[in-house]
Amino acid sequence: MQKTILFLSLLAAVFILHACNNSSTSDAEANAWITADQEGHMTLLGKPVATLEDLQAALYDTISRMDPLPDSIPVYFKGEVLMGMRGEIRTIIAESLARADARKACEAVIHGFYTWYGPFAETTEIDFVDDAGAHLKLDTLKLDAYLGKFKATGFVGEAFMQGQKAFYRNCEKLWQNEPKDEPPSCLDADPYFCAQDWDLASWTKAPVTVDLSGEEASAAMEADTRVHHFNLVKENGKWVISKLGCDM
């Protein structure tokens, strides 16, 4: 039912755009602006549409703010009203498609990160924990080299880097009160999979829910039977992870 309502909202938008268009666009061309298959997958202006609840709400809001027309004048003859709506609806559609693209980009970043990190976690030889003394401590040079691998992927941003350094510094404080021959705090499970074992496929393919707020986003993904949360920001025109892990 929800997809039906959204689809009808899109049809209304396309109808108004077509009614306001003074060019020789044919009906066939107008119908090609929006498509939907039997599974409910929709495209608008040739681009896939992920979710359009915001478009539906915006369309209703636009219509509700229109000045009422005299009953004797059909709405399709009120050209100036339709022309005004055309600009607003085109803006709404463009913004909605931009948000859909942003959500897909955020999902791709999260999946891409785990596609890289899964093999890296199994093969990295960088050990940034120094066990030479009475208690464990950080080897900061090796930690920088380790985190540098993350930065080089392009999936994480500066906030992630600073957050991880702070995380491990706090871990080091805990280690000073722990016997080094026992499982240390922070290292008893993988800090990004939140477990000792994981199903990598679930982390690289699971659907991601994204909530956008300007150039920041919060995301959630269910992997290994648990919901995990992420923060992302836009840096230099690209979405990157600013925070993830088991402490969120």
Coordinates of C-alpha atoms in Angstrom, one line a residue:
M1 CA 0.0 0.0 0.0
Q2 CA 2.8 2.4 0.9
K3 CA 4.6 2.0 -2.4
T4 CA 1.2 2.4 -4.2
I5 CA 0.7 5.8 -2.5
L6 CA 4.3 6.9 -3.3
F7 CA 3.9 5.8 -6.9
L8 CA 0.6 7.8 -7.3
S9 CA 2.3 10.8 -5.8
L10 CA 5.0 10.5 -8.5
L11 CA 2.4 10.1 -11.2
A12 CA 0.7 13.3 -9.9
A13 CA 4.1 15.2 -10.1
V14 CA 4.8 13.9 -13.6
F15 CA 1.2 14.8 -14.7
I16 CA 1.7 18.4 -13.5
L17 CA 5.1 18.7 -15.1
H18 CA 3.7 17.4 -18.4
A19 CA 0.7 19.7 -18.2
C20 CA 2.9 22.7 -17.7
N21 CA 5.4 21.8 -20.4
N22 CA 4.9 24.0 -23.5
S23 CA 7.3 22.0 -25.6
S24 CA 6.3 19.2 -28.0
T25 CA 7.1 16.4 -25.5
S26 CA 5.1 13.4 -26.5
D27 CA 2.9 11.3 -24.1
A28 CA 5.4 8.4 -24.6
E29 CA 8.3 10.5 -23.6
A30 CA 6.4 11.8 -20.5
N31 CA 5.5 8.2 -19.5
A32 CA 9.2 7.3 -19.7
W33 CA 9.9 9.8 -17.0
I34 CA 8.7 7.3 -14.4
T35 CA 8.7 3.5 -14.5
A36 CA 7.8 0.8 -12.0
D37 CA 8.2 -2.9 -12.3
Q38 CA 6.0 -5.6 -10.7
E39 CA 8.3 -5.8 -7.7
G40 CA 7.8 -2.1 -6.9
H41 CA 11.2 -0.9 -8.1
M42 CA 10.8 2.6 -9.4
T43 CA 12.8 5.0 -11.6
L44 CA 12.3 8.7 -12.1
L45 CA 13.9 10.5 -15.0
G46 CA 15.9 7.3 -15.6
K47 CA 17.3 7.1 -12.1
P48 CA 16.4 4.5 -9.5
V49 CA 14.4 5.8 -6.6
A50 CA 15.1 4.3 -3.2
T51 CA 12.5 5.9 -0.9
L52 CA 10.2 8.8 -1.6
E53 CA 8.2 9.4 1.7
D54 CA 9.7 12.9 1.8
L55 CA 8.6 13.6 -1.8
Q56 CA 5.0 12.5 -1.0
A57 CA 4.9 14.8 2.0
A58 CA 6.4 17.7 0.1
L59 CA 3.9 17.3 -2.7
Y60 CA 1.0 17.3 -0.2
D61 CA 2.5 20.4 1.4
T62 CA 2.9 22.2 -1.9
I63 CA -0.7 21.5 -2.9
S64 CA -2.0 22.5 0.5
R65 CA -0.3 25.9 0.3
M66 CA -1.9 26.8 -3.1
D67 CA -4.4 29.6 -3.2
P68 CA -7.9 28.2 -3.7
L69 CA -9.3 28.6 -7.2
P70 CA -12.8 29.7 -8.1
D71 CA -15.1 26.7 -8.6
S72 CA -16.0 27.9 -12.1
I73 CA -12.4 27.7 -13.3
P74 CA -11.0 24.1 -13.7
V75 CA -7.5 23.8 -12.2
Y76 CA -6.0 22.6 -15.5
F77 CA -6.9 26.0 -17.0
K78 CA -5.2 28.0 -14.3
G79 CA -1.9 28.1 -16.1
E80 CA 0.0 30.4 -13.7
V81 CA -0.8 28.1 -10.8
L82 CA 0.4 25.0 -12.7
M83 CA 3.5 26.9 -13.9
G84 CA 4.3 27.8 -10.3
M85 CA 3.9 24.2 -9.1
R86 CA 6.1 23.0 -11.9
G87 CA 9.1 24.8 -10.5
E88 CA 8.5 23.7 -7.0
I89 CA 7.9 20.1 -7.9
R90 CA 11.0 19.9 -10.1
T91 CA 12.9 21.2 -7.1
I92 CA 11.3 18.7 -4.8
I93 CA 12.1 15.8 -7.2
A94 CA 15.7 17.0 -7.7
E95 CA 16.2 17.2 -3.9
S96 CA 14.5 13.9 -3.3
L97 CA 16.7 12.2 -5.9
A98 CA 19.8 13.8 -4.4
R99 CA 18.8 12.4 -1.0
A100 CA 18.3 9.0 -2.5
D101 CA 21.8 9.2 -4.1
A102 CA 23.2 10.2 -0.7
R103 CA 21.6 7.2 1.0
K104 CA 23.0 4.9 -1.6
A105 CA 26.4 6.5 -1.3
C106 CA 26.4 6.0 2.5
E107 CA 25.3 2.4 2.1
A108 CA 28.1 1.9 -0.4
V109 CA 30.7 3.4 2.0
I110 CA 29.7 1.1 4.8
H111 CA 29.6 -2.0 2.6
G112 CA 32.9 -1.0 1.0
F113 CA 34.5 -0.5 4.4
Y114 CA 33.7 -4.0 5.5
T115 CA 34.6 -5.5 2.2
W116 CA 38.1 -4.1 2.8
Y117 CA 38.3 -4.6 6.5
G118 CA 37.3 -8.3 6.6
P119 CA 40.4 -9.6 4.7
F120 CA 42.5 -6.9 6.3
A121 CA 41.6 -8.0 9.9
E122 CA 42.6 -11.5 9.0
T123 CA 45.9 -10.7 7.4
T124 CA 47.4 -7.6 8.9
E125 CA 50.7 -8.0 10.6
I126 CA 50.8 -4.6 12.3
D127 CA 50.8 -5.2 16.1
F128 CA 50.5 -1.9 17.9
V129 CA 50.3 -3.4 21.4
D130 CA 53.7 -3.5 23.2
D131 CA 53.9 -6.3 25.8
A132 CA 57.5 -5.8 26.8
G133 CA 56.8 -4.3 30.2
A134 CA 54.7 -5.3 33.2
H135 CA 51.6 -4.0 31.5
L136 CA 50.5 -3.6 27.9
K137 CA 51.0 -0.3 26.3
L138 CA 50.5 1.3 22.9
D139 CA 53.2 1.5 20.3
T140 CA 52.0 4.9 18.9
L141 CA 54.1 4.7 15.7
K142 CA 52.6 1.3 14.8
L143 CA 49.1 2.5 15.8
D144 CA 49.5 5.4 13.4
A145 CA 50.7 3.0 10.7
Y146 CA 47.7 0.7 11.4
L147 CA 45.1 3.5 11.3
G148 CA 46.8 4.9 8.2
K149 CA 45.7 1.8 6.4
F150 CA 42.1 2.8 7.3
K151 CA 42.5 6.3 6.1
A152 CA 44.0 5.2 2.8
T153 CA 40.8 3.3 1.9
G154 CA 38.8 6.5 1.5
F155 CA 36.0 5.0 3.6
V156 CA 36.8 6.9 6.8
G157 CA 37.2 10.5 7.7
E158 CA 39.3 12.6 10.1
A159 CA 36.7 12.3 12.9
F160 CA 37.0 8.5 12.7
M161 CA 40.8 8.7 12.9
Q162 CA 40.8 11.0 15.9
G163 CA 38.1 8.9 17.6
Q164 CA 40.1 5.7 17.1
K165 CA 43.2 7.2 18.6
A166 CA 41.2 8.4 21.6
F167 CA 39.6 5.0 22.0
Y168 CA 43.0 3.2 22.1
R169 CA 44.5 5.7 24.5
N170 CA 41.6 5.0 26.9
C171 CA 42.2 1.3 26.4
E172 CA 45.9 1.8 27.4
K173 CA 44.8 3.4 30.7
L174 CA 42.8 0.3 31.5
W175 CA 45.7 -2.0 30.7
Q176 CA 47.8 -0.4 33.4
N177 CA 45.6 -2.1 36.0
E178 CA 45.3 -5.4 34.2
P179 CA 47.7 -8.4 34.2
K180 CA 49.1 -8.7 30.7
D181 CA 48.6 -12.4 30.6
E182 CA 44.8 -12.1 30.7
P183 CA 42.5 -10.9 27.9
P184 CA 43.0 -7.1 27.8
S185 CA 40.1 -4.6 27.7
C186 CA 39.1 -3.5 24.2
L187 CA 40.9 -6.4 22.5
D188 CA 38.7 -9.3 23.6
A189 CA 36.5 -8.9 20.4
D190 CA 37.0 -7.1 17.1
P191 CA 36.1 -3.4 17.6
Y192 CA 34.4 -3.1 14.2
F193 CA 32.6 -6.5 14.0
C194 CA 31.8 -6.4 17.7
A195 CA 32.5 -10.1 17.9
Q196 CA 35.2 -12.7 17.8
D197 CA 33.6 -14.4 14.8
W198 CA 31.5 -13.0 12.1
D199 CA 29.7 -13.6 8.8
L200 CA 31.4 -11.2 6.4
A201 CA 28.7 -11.5 3.8
S202 CA 26.1 -10.1 6.2
W203 CA 28.3 -7.0 6.7
T204 CA 28.8 -6.3 3.0
K205 CA 25.3 -7.0 1.7
A206 CA 22.8 -6.2 4.4
P207 CA 20.4 -3.3 3.8
V208 CA 21.4 0.0 5.4
T209 CA 18.9 2.5 6.8
V210 CA 20.2 6.1 6.5
D211 CA 18.9 9.2 8.2
L212 CA 20.3 12.4 6.5
S213 CA 20.8 15.8 8.2
G214 CA 22.5 18.1 5.8
E215 CA 26.1 16.9 5.4
E216 CA 25.8 14.5 8.3
A217 CA 24.1 11.1 8.4
S218 CA 23.3 8.4 10.9
A219 CA 22.9 4.8 9.6
A220 CA 21.9 1.4 11.0
M221 CA 22.5 -2.0 9.6
E222 CA 21.6 -5.5 10.9
A223 CA 24.5 -7.8 10.6
D224 CA 25.2 -11.1 12.5
T225 CA 21.7 -10.8 14.0
R226 CA 22.4 -7.5 15.7
V227 CA 21.7 -3.9 14.6
H228 CA 24.8 -1.8 14.4
H229 CA 25.0 2.0 14.2
F230 CA 27.2 4.3 12.2
N231 CA 27.8 8.1 11.8
L232 CA 28.9 9.5 8.4
V233 CA 29.9 13.0 7.3
K234 CA 30.5 14.6 3.9
E235 CA 34.2 15.6 3.5
N236 CA 35.4 17.2 0.3
G237 CA 32.2 16.2 -1.5
K238 CA 32.4 12.6 -0.4
W239 CA 30.6 10.6 2.3
V240 CA 32.9 9.0 4.8
I241 CA 32.5 7.1 8.1
S242 CA 33.0 9.4 11.1
K243 CA 32.2 6.8 13.8
L244 CA 31.4 3.2 14.1
G245 CA 32.1 0.4 16.6
C246 CA 30.6 -1.4 19.5
D247 CA 30.5 1.6 21.8
M248 CA 27.8 3.4 19.9

